[in-house]
Amino acid sequence: MFRTFIIIGFVIALASCGGGSRSGRSGIEQSAPAASSCQIAMQAHARDYRSASIGDGSSCKVEQPVSFSRSADLHFTPLLSTSCAMALAWFDFEPEVEALARETLGSGVAMVRHYGSFSCRRMTGNGRRMSLHASARALDIAGFTLDDGREISVKRDWRRGDAGRFLSAFANAACARFGVVLTPAHDRSHHDHIHIDIGPWKLCGT
Ligand SMILES: [Zn+2]
């Protein structure tokens, strides 16, 4: 039973960066900006939050798209455009990331370098399903810059020294909070980033 679950999860996750997916659509139309609970939370967490225009509203619909480059404690580069739900999931996780960095590297995190959240595409391993990136419910993290100036690169540092230990700790902690987490340990398509998403499937590819 467990093995079956893993196999199913693996097949799903093969495509996550080409991505996981949700079947069906919400049918909820984007409306004019309103003070939704998500937007209120964004204003509390992101210093430069603003509504974004991502998603085409049909095959790649993003619910409550937002953009920001600064959270309470760190910067995102480039500007991160994502779904409000993905942003809030990150904000919940951020204090833990800071703590892990201080614990393993002796410095907090100043910047997250990423390859983006939204990409209107299908899964790479299952072309019938849309990627979770298509709804901006995923994020690909390329690395971090620490408060002391050190650069941590997924591509260069995975499983190397203290930086590698931090990246592994980051990925394992992400597994407890997110749906699918894929790292360089999972497959070659993730050799330079860690994929995290808030999709319906669970896989810890660390
Ligand atoms: Zn991804």
XYZ file of C-alpha atoms and ligand atoms in Angstrom:
207
model
C 0.000 0.000 0.000
C 2.728 2.393 1.011
C 4.761 1.411 -1.983
C 1.816 2.033 -4.267
C 1.419 5.485 -2.792
C 5.071 6.253 -3.405
C 4.864 5.097 -7.007
C 1.779 7.189 -7.655
C 3.437 10.125 -5.999
C 6.540 9.640 -8.058
C 4.631 9.637 -11.326
C 2.835 12.792 -10.307
C 6.003 14.443 -9.176
C 7.972 13.637 -12.263
C 6.186 16.528 -13.725
C 5.892 18.938 -10.964
C 8.150 21.548 -12.390
C 6.692 20.861 -15.497
C 4.421 20.534 -12.627
C 1.782 18.903 -10.502
C -1.766 19.837 -11.218
C -5.251 20.169 -9.939
C -7.925 18.682 -12.059
C -10.853 20.899 -12.862
C -11.198 24.578 -12.234
C -12.743 26.565 -9.496
C -15.072 28.525 -11.737
C -14.586 31.506 -9.476
C -14.046 34.544 -11.610
C -11.435 37.101 -10.687
C -13.182 40.201 -9.508
C -12.114 43.750 -8.848
C -9.712 44.068 -5.910
C -11.496 43.571 -2.619
C -10.263 43.439 0.933
C -10.236 39.655 1.062
C -8.669 37.924 4.004
C -5.816 36.884 1.759
C -5.126 40.423 0.689
C -5.230 41.643 4.260
C -2.730 38.951 5.204
C -0.526 39.943 2.289
C -0.465 43.537 3.452
C 0.715 42.317 6.842
C 3.524 40.180 5.442
C 4.767 41.772 2.244
C 6.137 45.278 2.437
C 5.601 46.058 -1.220
C 2.594 43.867 -1.963
C 0.413 44.624 -4.918
C -2.090 42.770 -7.040
C -0.590 41.146 -10.116
C -1.739 40.270 -13.589
C -0.712 36.697 -14.208
C -2.706 33.845 -15.651
C -4.838 33.944 -18.724
C -8.055 33.226 -16.851
C -8.756 30.043 -18.789
C -6.255 27.203 -18.943
C -3.907 29.004 -16.568
C -6.080 30.655 -14.001
C -4.389 32.155 -10.927
C -6.580 32.891 -7.953
C -5.774 36.200 -6.271
C -2.455 36.842 -8.028
C 0.010 38.980 -6.095
C 3.490 40.429 -6.578
C 6.067 41.430 -4.012
C 9.814 41.521 -3.488
C 10.014 42.090 0.250
C 8.587 40.111 3.122
C 9.037 41.085 6.740
C 12.575 39.696 6.909
C 13.927 39.110 3.428
C 13.950 40.013 -0.246
C 12.895 37.957 -3.227
C 14.780 38.278 -6.460
C 13.449 38.674 -8.987
C 10.096 40.158 -7.995
C 7.854 37.226 -7.076
C 4.480 37.000 -8.777
C 2.429 34.152 -7.403
C -0.936 33.186 -6.009
C -1.938 34.662 -2.703
C -2.244 31.154 -1.252
C 1.319 30.241 -2.230
C 2.633 33.511 -0.822
C 0.903 32.941 2.508
C 2.212 29.370 2.669
C 5.709 30.777 2.249
C 5.195 33.434 4.912
C 4.147 30.718 7.368
C 7.328 28.833 6.519
C 9.714 31.785 6.520
C 10.455 31.916 10.279
C 11.422 28.260 10.154
C 13.755 28.916 7.218
C 15.387 31.729 9.172
C 15.832 29.469 12.196
C 17.333 26.661 10.107
C 19.812 29.048 8.518
C 20.916 30.396 11.874
C 21.199 26.884 13.258
C 23.196 25.379 10.384
C 25.030 28.421 9.010
C 25.098 30.923 11.846
C 23.361 33.624 9.834
C 19.836 34.537 8.864
C 18.537 34.704 5.303
C 18.531 38.053 3.522
C 17.364 37.012 0.071
C 15.622 34.178 -1.743
C 16.641 33.708 -5.352
C 14.002 31.926 -7.363
C 13.029 30.786 -10.843
C 9.443 31.848 -10.432
C 6.065 30.549 -9.489
C 3.827 31.024 -12.494
C 4.334 29.271 -15.811
C 1.456 28.323 -18.060
C 2.426 24.808 -19.005
C 1.539 21.190 -18.650
C 3.268 18.568 -16.570
C 6.456 17.260 -18.100
C 5.630 13.677 -17.144
C 1.895 13.818 -17.752
C 0.921 16.118 -20.586
C -2.763 15.670 -19.868
C -2.526 17.630 -16.647
C -1.589 21.232 -16.116
C 1.403 21.972 -13.919
C 0.874 23.508 -10.493
C 3.011 26.314 -11.853
C 0.140 27.006 -14.249
C -1.919 28.182 -11.282
C 1.066 29.739 -9.453
C 0.705 27.268 -6.619
C 4.364 26.269 -6.807
C 7.723 27.979 -6.379
C 11.170 27.025 -7.672
C 13.947 28.141 -5.340
C 17.436 28.504 -6.788
C 19.267 29.671 -3.687
C 19.659 32.110 -0.846
C 21.825 35.028 0.176
C 22.555 35.171 3.888
C 22.619 38.223 6.114
C 26.415 37.921 6.235
C 26.641 37.971 2.434
C 27.257 34.288 1.766
C 25.570 32.869 -1.320
C 23.897 29.472 -1.102
C 23.220 27.808 -4.440
C 21.099 24.698 -4.901
C 23.050 23.843 -8.039
C 26.494 24.287 -6.472
C 25.957 23.444 -2.826
C 23.488 20.574 -2.700
C 24.970 18.026 -0.265
C 28.183 20.011 0.051
C 29.337 21.199 3.437
C 27.306 23.385 5.753
C 25.435 24.967 2.848
C 24.376 21.522 1.705
C 23.210 20.653 5.195
C 21.122 23.798 5.264
C 19.562 23.006 1.891
C 18.706 19.476 3.015
C 17.248 20.809 6.250
C 15.264 23.367 4.260
C 13.879 20.688 1.942
C 12.979 18.324 4.765
C 11.250 21.097 6.671
C 9.383 22.059 3.500
C 8.140 18.475 3.210
C 6.257 18.930 6.463
C 4.455 22.017 5.174
C 4.054 21.709 1.421
C 2.606 19.113 -0.929
C 5.392 18.124 -3.283
C 9.035 19.002 -2.608
C 11.563 18.111 -5.299
C 15.321 18.577 -5.050
C 18.451 17.643 -6.999
C 18.151 14.259 -5.275
C 14.902 13.617 -7.080
C 15.791 13.938 -10.756
C 18.014 15.820 -13.159
C 15.402 18.411 -14.008
C 15.736 19.697 -10.447
C 19.539 19.868 -10.428
C 19.505 23.618 -9.873
C 16.428 24.305 -7.782
C 14.058 23.049 -5.118
C 10.418 22.862 -6.123
C 7.777 23.374 -3.460
C 4.047 23.482 -4.067
C 0.675 23.617 -2.352
C -0.956 21.042 -4.587
C -3.034 18.071 -3.498
C -0.296 15.453 -3.724
C 2.324 14.577 -1.185
C 5.879 13.684 -2.134
C 9.108 14.447 -0.329
C 11.804 14.153 -2.980
C 14.804 14.881 -0.800
Zn 8.696 23.712 -9.980
